[in-house]
Amino acid sequence: MLGVCLRSETEIIYFDEPTSALVPELIGEVLAVMMQLAKEGMTMLVVTHEMGFARAVVDRAVADRVIFMDGGRIVEEGRPEDIFDQPKEERTKQFLARIQKVDVE
């Protein structure tokens, strides 16, 4: 499907849970493709529950904006470093604290 999008000169690509059906070994390959697309100026909208993947995208300067949603509503949005490192909203803080705790255990 991605190949079809690229051949048709798509201006924006929507990734809905791009890592959800992948074996762990392939996640890096998906990230590499997304990074290359970003370097080429492709606009991408990525929806994911995979915070490790989201953080990896942010750490590699692929994302310029993060939106945290809960219950179908936008709770907080902003620059990736602000959302991940210094969230303002209590719900965002709770979510990230819980996810980080799970990643460590």
Short mmCIF file of N, CA and C in Angstrom, two decimals:
data_model
loop_
_atom_site.label_atom_id
_atom_site.label_comp_id
_atom_site.label_asym_id
_atom_site.label_seq_id
_atom_site.Cartn_x
_atom_site.Cartn_y
_atom_site.Cartn_z
N MET A 1 0.81 -1.19 0.00
CA MET A 1 0.00 0.00 0.00
C MET A 1 0.86 1.26 0.00
N LEU A 2 1.94 1.25 0.76
CA LEU A 2 2.82 2.41 0.82
C LEU A 2 3.41 2.70 -0.56
N GLY A 3 3.76 1.65 -1.27
CA GLY A 3 4.30 1.84 -2.62
C GLY A 3 3.31 2.52 -3.54
N VAL A 4 2.05 2.18 -3.45
CA VAL A 4 1.00 2.82 -4.26
C VAL A 4 0.93 4.30 -3.93
N CYS A 5 0.97 4.63 -2.65
CA CYS A 5 0.92 6.05 -2.23
C CYS A 5 2.09 6.83 -2.81
N LEU A 6 3.26 6.25 -2.76
CA LEU A 6 4.45 6.96 -3.23
C LEU A 6 4.44 7.13 -4.75
N ARG A 7 3.95 6.14 -5.46
CA ARG A 7 3.89 6.24 -6.92
C ARG A 7 2.85 7.26 -7.37
N SER A 8 1.83 7.50 -6.56
CA SER A 8 0.77 8.42 -6.96
C SER A 8 1.04 9.86 -6.52
N GLU A 9 2.24 10.13 -6.05
CA GLU A 9 2.64 11.47 -5.63
C GLU A 9 1.71 12.03 -4.56
N THR A 10 1.38 11.20 -3.60
CA THR A 10 0.54 11.59 -2.48
C THR A 10 1.21 12.71 -1.69
N GLU A 11 0.41 13.67 -1.21
CA GLU A 11 0.96 14.78 -0.43
C GLU A 11 1.01 14.49 1.06
N ILE A 12 0.17 13.60 1.54
CA ILE A 12 0.15 13.23 2.95
C ILE A 12 -0.14 11.74 3.07
N ILE A 13 0.55 11.10 4.01
CA ILE A 13 0.31 9.68 4.26
C ILE A 13 -0.20 9.54 5.69
N TYR A 14 -1.27 8.79 5.86
CA TYR A 14 -1.86 8.54 7.16
C TYR A 14 -1.47 7.13 7.60
N PHE A 15 -0.76 7.03 8.71
CA PHE A 15 -0.37 5.75 9.27
C PHE A 15 -1.25 5.48 10.49
N ASP A 16 -2.08 4.46 10.42
CA ASP A 16 -2.93 4.09 11.55
C ASP A 16 -2.33 2.85 12.21
N GLU A 17 -1.72 3.04 13.35
CA GLU A 17 -1.07 1.95 14.08
C GLU A 17 -0.09 1.18 13.18
N PRO A 18 0.94 1.86 12.64
CA PRO A 18 1.82 1.22 11.67
C PRO A 18 2.62 0.04 12.21
N THR A 19 2.76 -0.07 13.52
CA THR A 19 3.55 -1.17 14.07
C THR A 19 2.71 -2.26 14.72
N SER A 20 1.40 -2.11 14.72
CA SER A 20 0.55 -3.02 15.50
C SER A 20 0.58 -4.47 15.02
N ALA A 21 0.74 -4.70 13.75
CA ALA A 21 0.70 -6.08 13.25
C ALA A 21 2.09 -6.60 12.87
N LEU A 22 3.11 -5.91 13.32
CA LEU A 22 4.47 -6.29 12.93
C LEU A 22 5.17 -7.11 14.00
N VAL A 23 6.03 -8.00 13.56
CA VAL A 23 6.92 -8.65 14.50
C VAL A 23 7.96 -7.61 14.91
N PRO A 24 8.48 -7.68 16.12
CA PRO A 24 9.40 -6.64 16.61
C PRO A 24 10.58 -6.34 15.68
N GLU A 25 11.06 -7.34 14.98
CA GLU A 25 12.22 -7.13 14.11
C GLU A 25 11.93 -6.16 12.96
N LEU A 26 10.67 -6.02 12.58
CA LEU A 26 10.32 -5.16 11.44
C LEU A 26 10.02 -3.72 11.83
N ILE A 27 9.85 -3.45 13.11
CA ILE A 27 9.51 -2.09 13.54
C ILE A 27 10.60 -1.10 13.13
N GLY A 28 11.85 -1.49 13.26
CA GLY A 28 12.96 -0.62 12.85
C GLY A 28 12.93 -0.29 11.38
N GLU A 29 12.54 -1.25 10.56
CA GLU A 29 12.45 -1.01 9.12
C GLU A 29 11.36 0.00 8.80
N VAL A 30 10.22 -0.12 9.48
CA VAL A 30 9.13 0.84 9.28
C VAL A 30 9.58 2.23 9.68
N LEU A 31 10.25 2.33 10.82
CA LEU A 31 10.76 3.61 11.29
C LEU A 31 11.74 4.20 10.28
N ALA A 32 12.60 3.38 9.72
CA ALA A 32 13.57 3.86 8.74
C ALA A 32 12.88 4.42 7.50
N VAL A 33 11.83 3.75 7.03
CA VAL A 33 11.08 4.25 5.88
C VAL A 33 10.41 5.57 6.21
N MET A 34 9.83 5.66 7.40
CA MET A 34 9.17 6.90 7.80
C MET A 34 10.17 8.04 7.93
N MET A 35 11.35 7.75 8.45
CA MET A 35 12.39 8.78 8.56
C MET A 35 12.81 9.27 7.19
N GLN A 36 12.97 8.34 6.24
CA GLN A 36 13.35 8.73 4.89
C GLN A 36 12.27 9.59 4.25
N LEU A 37 11.02 9.21 4.44
CA LEU A 37 9.91 10.01 3.91
C LEU A 37 9.92 11.42 4.50
N ALA A 38 10.18 11.52 5.79
CA ALA A 38 10.24 12.84 6.43
C ALA A 38 11.37 13.68 5.85
N LYS A 39 12.53 13.06 5.63
CA LYS A 39 13.67 13.78 5.04
C LYS A 39 13.33 14.29 3.65
N GLU A 40 12.48 13.57 2.95
CA GLU A 40 12.08 13.97 1.60
C GLU A 40 10.93 14.97 1.62
N GLY A 41 10.48 15.35 2.81
CA GLY A 41 9.44 16.37 2.93
C GLY A 41 8.01 15.85 2.94
N MET A 42 7.84 14.55 3.09
CA MET A 42 6.49 13.98 3.12
C MET A 42 5.79 14.35 4.42
N THR A 43 4.56 14.78 4.32
CA THR A 43 3.74 15.04 5.50
C THR A 43 3.09 13.73 5.91
N MET A 44 3.21 13.40 7.19
CA MET A 44 2.67 12.15 7.69
C MET A 44 1.85 12.41 8.95
N LEU A 45 0.73 11.73 9.05
CA LEU A 45 -0.09 11.73 10.26
C LEU A 45 -0.02 10.32 10.80
N VAL A 46 0.51 10.17 12.01
CA VAL A 46 0.73 8.85 12.59
C VAL A 46 -0.10 8.70 13.86
N VAL A 47 -0.94 7.69 13.88
CA VAL A 47 -1.73 7.36 15.07
C VAL A 47 -1.15 6.08 15.64
N THR A 48 -0.79 6.12 16.93
CA THR A 48 -0.20 4.93 17.54
C THR A 48 -0.43 4.90 19.05
N HIS A 49 -0.55 3.69 19.57
CA HIS A 49 -0.58 3.48 21.01
C HIS A 49 0.82 3.08 21.49
N GLU A 50 1.69 2.84 20.56
CA GLU A 50 3.04 2.36 20.84
C GLU A 50 3.94 3.54 21.21
N MET A 51 4.03 3.85 22.49
CA MET A 51 4.77 5.03 22.93
C MET A 51 6.26 4.91 22.69
N GLY A 52 6.80 3.70 22.77
CA GLY A 52 8.21 3.52 22.46
C GLY A 52 8.50 3.90 21.02
N PHE A 53 7.64 3.47 20.13
CA PHE A 53 7.78 3.82 18.72
C PHE A 53 7.61 5.32 18.52
N ALA A 54 6.59 5.89 19.17
CA ALA A 54 6.34 7.33 19.04
C ALA A 54 7.55 8.12 19.53
N ARG A 55 8.10 7.71 20.64
CA ARG A 55 9.27 8.41 21.19
C ARG A 55 10.47 8.28 20.27
N ALA A 56 10.65 7.11 19.67
CA ALA A 56 11.75 6.91 18.73
C ALA A 56 11.62 7.84 17.54
N VAL A 57 10.41 8.01 17.05
CA VAL A 57 10.16 8.92 15.93
C VAL A 57 10.50 10.34 16.34
N VAL A 58 10.08 10.72 17.54
CA VAL A 58 10.36 12.07 18.06
C VAL A 58 11.86 12.27 18.24
N ASP A 59 12.53 11.30 18.84
CA ASP A 59 13.96 11.43 19.12
C ASP A 59 14.79 11.54 17.85
N ARG A 60 14.25 11.07 16.76
CA ARG A 60 14.97 11.16 15.48
C ARG A 60 14.50 12.36 14.67
N ALA A 61 13.83 13.28 15.32
CA ALA A 61 13.38 14.55 14.72
C ALA A 61 12.48 14.35 13.51
N VAL A 62 11.69 13.30 13.53
CA VAL A 62 10.74 13.07 12.44
C VAL A 62 9.43 13.80 12.72
N ALA A 63 9.04 13.88 13.98
CA ALA A 63 7.78 14.54 14.33
C ALA A 63 8.01 15.99 14.72
N ASP A 64 7.10 16.86 14.29
CA ASP A 64 7.20 18.25 14.72
C ASP A 64 6.02 18.66 15.58
N ARG A 65 5.07 17.74 15.77
CA ARG A 65 3.90 18.03 16.60
C ARG A 65 3.32 16.72 17.12
N VAL A 66 2.94 16.71 18.39
CA VAL A 66 2.34 15.54 19.01
C VAL A 66 0.99 15.94 19.58
N ILE A 67 0.01 15.08 19.39
CA ILE A 67 -1.31 15.29 19.98
C ILE A 67 -1.62 14.07 20.84
N PHE A 68 -1.94 14.32 22.11
CA PHE A 68 -2.35 13.24 23.01
C PHE A 68 -3.86 13.30 23.13
N MET A 69 -4.50 12.16 22.84
CA MET A 69 -5.96 12.08 22.91
C MET A 69 -6.38 11.05 23.94
N ASP A 70 -7.53 11.28 24.53
CA ASP A 70 -8.11 10.34 25.48
C ASP A 70 -9.62 10.41 25.32
N GLY A 71 -10.24 9.26 25.12
CA GLY A 71 -11.68 9.22 24.97
C GLY A 71 -12.18 9.99 23.75
N GLY A 72 -11.37 10.02 22.70
CA GLY A 72 -11.77 10.71 21.47
C GLY A 72 -11.62 12.22 21.51
N ARG A 73 -11.01 12.74 22.56
CA ARG A 73 -10.84 14.19 22.69
C ARG A 73 -9.35 14.53 22.80
N ILE A 74 -8.99 15.68 22.26
CA ILE A 74 -7.63 16.17 22.38
C ILE A 74 -7.42 16.68 23.80
N VAL A 75 -6.46 16.10 24.48
CA VAL A 75 -6.12 16.50 25.84
C VAL A 75 -5.02 17.55 25.82
N GLU A 76 -4.02 17.30 24.96
CA GLU A 76 -2.87 18.20 24.90
C GLU A 76 -2.21 18.07 23.54
N GLU A 77 -1.70 19.17 23.05
CA GLU A 77 -0.94 19.13 21.80
C GLU A 77 0.19 20.14 21.88
N GLY A 78 1.26 19.82 21.15
CA GLY A 78 2.39 20.73 21.16
C GLY A 78 3.62 20.09 20.55
N ARG A 79 4.75 20.72 20.82
CA ARG A 79 6.02 20.20 20.33
C ARG A 79 6.32 18.87 21.03
N PRO A 80 6.92 17.93 20.33
CA PRO A 80 7.18 16.62 20.93
C PRO A 80 7.93 16.69 22.25
N GLU A 81 8.97 17.51 22.30
CA GLU A 81 9.76 17.59 23.53
C GLU A 81 8.93 18.13 24.70
N ASP A 82 7.98 19.00 24.42
CA ASP A 82 7.12 19.52 25.48
C ASP A 82 6.15 18.45 25.98
N ILE A 83 5.54 17.74 25.06
CA ILE A 83 4.55 16.73 25.44
C ILE A 83 5.21 15.57 26.18
N PHE A 84 6.33 15.07 25.67
CA PHE A 84 6.98 13.91 26.29
C PHE A 84 7.78 14.26 27.54
N ASP A 85 8.41 15.42 27.55
CA ASP A 85 9.30 15.76 28.66
C ASP A 85 8.68 16.68 29.71
N GLN A 86 7.75 17.52 29.31
CA GLN A 86 7.14 18.46 30.25
C GLN A 86 5.66 18.66 29.94
N PRO A 87 4.87 17.60 30.03
CA PRO A 87 3.44 17.75 29.74
C PRO A 87 2.79 18.69 30.75
N LYS A 88 1.79 19.43 30.28
CA LYS A 88 1.10 20.38 31.14
C LYS A 88 -0.16 19.79 31.76
N GLU A 89 -0.83 18.94 31.02
CA GLU A 89 -2.10 18.39 31.48
C GLU A 89 -1.89 17.17 32.38
N GLU A 90 -2.66 17.10 33.44
CA GLU A 90 -2.53 16.01 34.40
C GLU A 90 -2.78 14.65 33.75
N ARG A 91 -3.74 14.56 32.85
CA ARG A 91 -4.04 13.28 32.19
C ARG A 91 -2.85 12.81 31.36
N THR A 92 -2.19 13.72 30.68
CA THR A 92 -1.00 13.38 29.89
C THR A 92 0.10 12.88 30.82
N LYS A 93 0.31 13.57 31.92
CA LYS A 93 1.33 13.17 32.89
C LYS A 93 1.06 11.77 33.42
N GLN A 94 -0.20 11.50 33.76
CA GLN A 94 -0.57 10.18 34.28
C GLN A 94 -0.29 9.09 33.26
N PHE A 95 -0.70 9.34 32.03
CA PHE A 95 -0.51 8.35 30.97
C PHE A 95 0.97 8.06 30.75
N LEU A 96 1.76 9.10 30.59
CA LEU A 96 3.19 8.91 30.32
C LEU A 96 3.89 8.25 31.50
N ALA A 97 3.54 8.61 32.72
CA ALA A 97 4.14 7.98 33.89
C ALA A 97 3.83 6.49 33.92
N ARG A 98 2.63 6.15 33.59
CA ARG A 98 2.22 4.75 33.60
C ARG A 98 2.92 3.96 32.49
N ILE A 99 3.01 4.54 31.32
CA ILE A 99 3.68 3.88 30.20
C ILE A 99 5.16 3.69 30.50
N GLN A 100 5.81 4.71 31.02
CA GLN A 100 7.23 4.61 31.34
C GLN A 100 7.48 3.54 32.39
N LYS A 101 6.57 3.41 33.34
CA LYS A 101 6.69 2.39 34.38
C LYS A 101 6.61 1.00 33.76
N VAL A 102 5.73 0.82 32.79
CA VAL A 102 5.57 -0.47 32.12
C VAL A 102 6.81 -0.79 31.30
N ASP A 103 7.38 0.21 30.61
CA ASP A 103 8.57 -0.01 29.79
C ASP A 103 9.76 -0.47 30.64
N VAL A 104 9.85 -0.01 31.88
CA VAL A 104 10.97 -0.32 32.75
C VAL A 104 10.84 -1.71 33.35
N GLU A 105 9.64 -2.12 33.65
CA GLU A 105 9.43 -3.40 34.34
C GLU A 105 9.65 -4.59 33.46
#
